[in-house]
Amino acid sequence: MKELVIGFLGCGNVGGGVWKLLEGFEKELAQRANLKIRVKKVLVRNVNKARTCSVPQSLLTTCPEDVLCDPEITLVAEFMGGEQPATEYMLRALKSGKTVVTANKMALALNWHRLHEAARHGRAGLYYEASVCGAIPVIDVLSGPMQSNRISSIMGIINGTTNYILSRMYEQGEDYAAVLADAQKLGLAEPDPSSDVEGMDAAYKLSIMASLAFHTRVPFKQVYREGITGVTQEDIAWGKELGYVMKLLAVAKREGDTVEVRVHPTFLPKEHPLSRVHDSFNAVYLSGHACKEMMLQGRGAGDLPTASAIVGDIMRAGNATEHFFPDSAFLAEPDVSLQFTRNWNTRFFVRMSAVDAPGTLEKIAGCLARENVSIATMVQRDAPVDGRLTLVLITHSAPEMSVQAALAAMPKAVCQVQSVIRTEG
Amino acid sequence: MKELVIGFLGCGNVGGGVWKLLEGFEKELAQRANLKIRVKKVLVRNVNKARTCSVPQSLLTTCPEDVLCDPEITLVAEFMGGEQPATEYMLRALKSGKTVVTANKMALALNWHRLHEAARHGRAGLYYEASVCGAIPVIDVLSGPMQSNRISSIMGIINGTTNYILSRMYEQGEDYAAVLADAQKLGLAEPDPSSDVEGMDAAYKLSIMASLAFHTRVPFKQVYREGITGVTQEDIAWGKELGYVMKLLAVAKREGDTVEVRVHPTFLPKEHPLSRVHDSFNAVYLSGHACKEMMLQGRGAGDLPTASAIVGDIMRAGNATEHFFPDSAFLAEPDVSLQFTRNWNTRFFVRMSAVDAPGTLEKIAGCLARENVSIATMVQRDAPVDGRLTLVLITHSAPEMSVQAALAAMPKAVCQVQSVIRTEG
């Protein structure tokens, strides 16, 4: 049996979950992986803080060198979060030949090629299943079984906080601010929720998934991003009426050498498999030229689900005899032939407040027609308020820029655009 | 770049799909896996038969030794189907050190330990992602990321033919025989559909999945099996009315050392994620102590989806430096401490034809009460035919044997049991 000596960087919620999962799992580790795992050192900010897990005080240290410079430690598990100092610590570990297992999507997305290059340089492994969607093995599936596919599209509900908020807004008719406050009380949203509700968290994960799926680095800065802070109950209710469910969707598509990567509130038809992914569940829907449609669904966060991914990586890393990286996904620069576009084609939901007078519809329709945007569905209610009425339309598939140009051209006196929501599925 | 020389055993629908997928995939194989794949020989029954793929006539042979005894061929891909001679050929290949990639659930389920033992003996790899659920990477996920879990339950819709038939019966109100005939016309059911509709196909797959999930061999013969040939539109309609969808469900549960493995028509609440898996789609729903609930859903059959799994395995095998099998899942005998039970607990749907007379309900309820079976839901319609009426009940969770004993004790003159359907979810 092989003894694997590991060090933790961090011991908060995720680290505590890993400690709990490893405790009492000795028999399984021996049977399944021929491994005995010993945690030798645990880097923390404060050794005297109360912890939910039973890690002995004697293992705790505030000195990173105790983990990074101990030659007996061959695997470093990182769950500090944040870009720095986590990235620096991981780079040091990898360069010195220590394998790294991380849950840190931000550090990984922002330093993708540097971390992979350090791993190659140190002939060490870099494992990051836990960085995307907790227990859902999407990194494993993209890196392994899906290698036989040209993946054309990934659509994911990859942020549990926003999915919880949007699910409640859809199901209970509540307003954004009220649900957010409640989610914070329940621990489902952070006190500062901006990374989740502004789509940063989802964009980090999308950058990682798209790089693996498209076999070329998809830098975080290429991800177009719109959060859910501007989502209104009015739009959700209109969507519901028209058969759509709103999700904060992460979308990556590749057609030939053109790639689009984007995170934004999205209407999905209520029959779409992703529409049924409720509450804080996550799901990733893939399309490949051989596998066709596939969906992975499960727990995207939480201490034990995240620990499930980390311990799975530790078990795999513990038996890897060699780490193999031929793929250009890990190079610093995206494939030069690749074009990142922001002029994607999709169907658009548009809600407007328009003057209740002859000629209004003609003007609106004219602006759309001049940009060659065609209307699929339109609803106008005969209930004007202050001489203005609400007009909702859904276009046929059209280029983003044409739709934006058409809406910008609409005369403000006649018509004010209140929301534009992209649709998929 | 490494050249991998492979031989095919069989070249029907699946083999043709693999050929098509490898054609034109050279660039990706080089970039992603540093591999050049050359198919050297293809074993077929008839070299003159017309084929859907463009495999050159010069590669075809009817002599298995041309594949099995060629020292240049280091990987054998098997898609002949059937237990023999496929098993013998795979055993010979493995023992002589050739890695085997197979789509053959029957050969694998029936000869699980022999094939794994031969692989260990020959220090060769045995890969079988394609044997369960086509493109859905359930073997990969169970063998890899889920190693960090104690899996307590697997529920799967793992046979596309029966799911297609049951979906149409549910959605269109059609009868079993009519839908089966139509599925045969559409190529979605075999001319002899027995392996699918009698649950054999699902039972093979369940034996494989359960062995991996529970880390001990779960022999095929332990799988309790009931097909869909006795399913009536009447039961499906009753289920629909009560909020249930019927699926041919494969269920494996482990609690402590007690294991149940079973394939049978099952009512699922219509809100359950598996209830929404329609048509010929497959899905596997797992529960583990760390990952919690997870579902994988996609294409369980078809030439390209199956080829997706096979080529994924070939790419992985082509770069494996060592094949690692410490797990007792691959031993000949199940763990001696393990008990396979047929006395599982579940809720039962029971449809009866009962005499419309005073005392009937008392007698029925009495039989159930004596076995300590409690009723959750009961519907009796005031529309007797020939003095008998239909009575439908759903029990609370109760042991199989208690329910069967209660039903056997019901006096035939008063009440005839017409169907008993287990529920899950």
mmCIF file of C-alpha atoms in Angstrom, chain A residues 242 348-352 361 364-365 368 373-379 391-395 407 410 419 421:
data_model
loop_
_atom_site.group_PDB
_atom_site.id
_atom_site.type_symbol
_atom_site.label_atom_id
_atom_site.label_comp_id
_atom_site.label_asym_id
_atom_site.label_seq_id
_atom_site.Cartn_x
_atom_site.Cartn_y
_atom_site.Cartn_z
ATOM 1 C CA LEU A 242 -44.975 32.710 -23.040
ATOM 2 C CA PHE A 348 -34.377 37.907 -28.369
ATOM 3 C CA PHE A 349 -37.172 38.696 -25.938
ATOM 4 C CA VAL A 350 -37.793 42.449 -25.876
ATOM 5 C CA ARG A 351 -40.141 44.300 -23.523
ATOM 6 C CA MET A 352 -41.039 47.895 -24.397
ATOM 7 C CA LEU A 361 -46.250 49.697 -34.193
ATOM 8 C CA ILE A 364 -41.148 49.774 -34.076
ATOM 9 C CA ALA A 365 -41.593 47.220 -36.835
ATOM 10 C CA LEU A 368 -36.532 45.987 -36.805
ATOM 11 C CA VAL A 373 -34.760 41.326 -37.739
ATOM 12 C CA SER A 374 -37.933 39.305 -38.037
ATOM 13 C CA ILE A 375 -40.591 38.956 -35.326
ATOM 14 C CA ALA A 376 -41.707 35.485 -34.178
ATOM 15 C CA THR A 377 -44.152 36.388 -31.387
ATOM 16 C CA MET A 378 -45.714 39.675 -30.293
ATOM 17 C CA VAL A 379 -48.086 40.514 -27.465
ATOM 18 C CA LEU A 391 -45.401 45.532 -25.854
ATOM 19 C CA VAL A 392 -43.490 42.261 -25.730
ATOM 20 C CA LEU A 393 -41.931 40.552 -28.711
ATOM 21 C CA ILE A 394 -39.704 37.607 -29.410
ATOM 22 C CA THR A 395 -37.609 37.746 -32.560
ATOM 23 C CA LEU A 407 -33.464 48.894 -30.665
ATOM 24 C CA MET A 410 -36.268 53.334 -31.993
ATOM 25 C CA SER A 419 -35.474 44.772 -21.206
ATOM 26 C CA ILE A 421 -33.269 38.960 -22.823
#
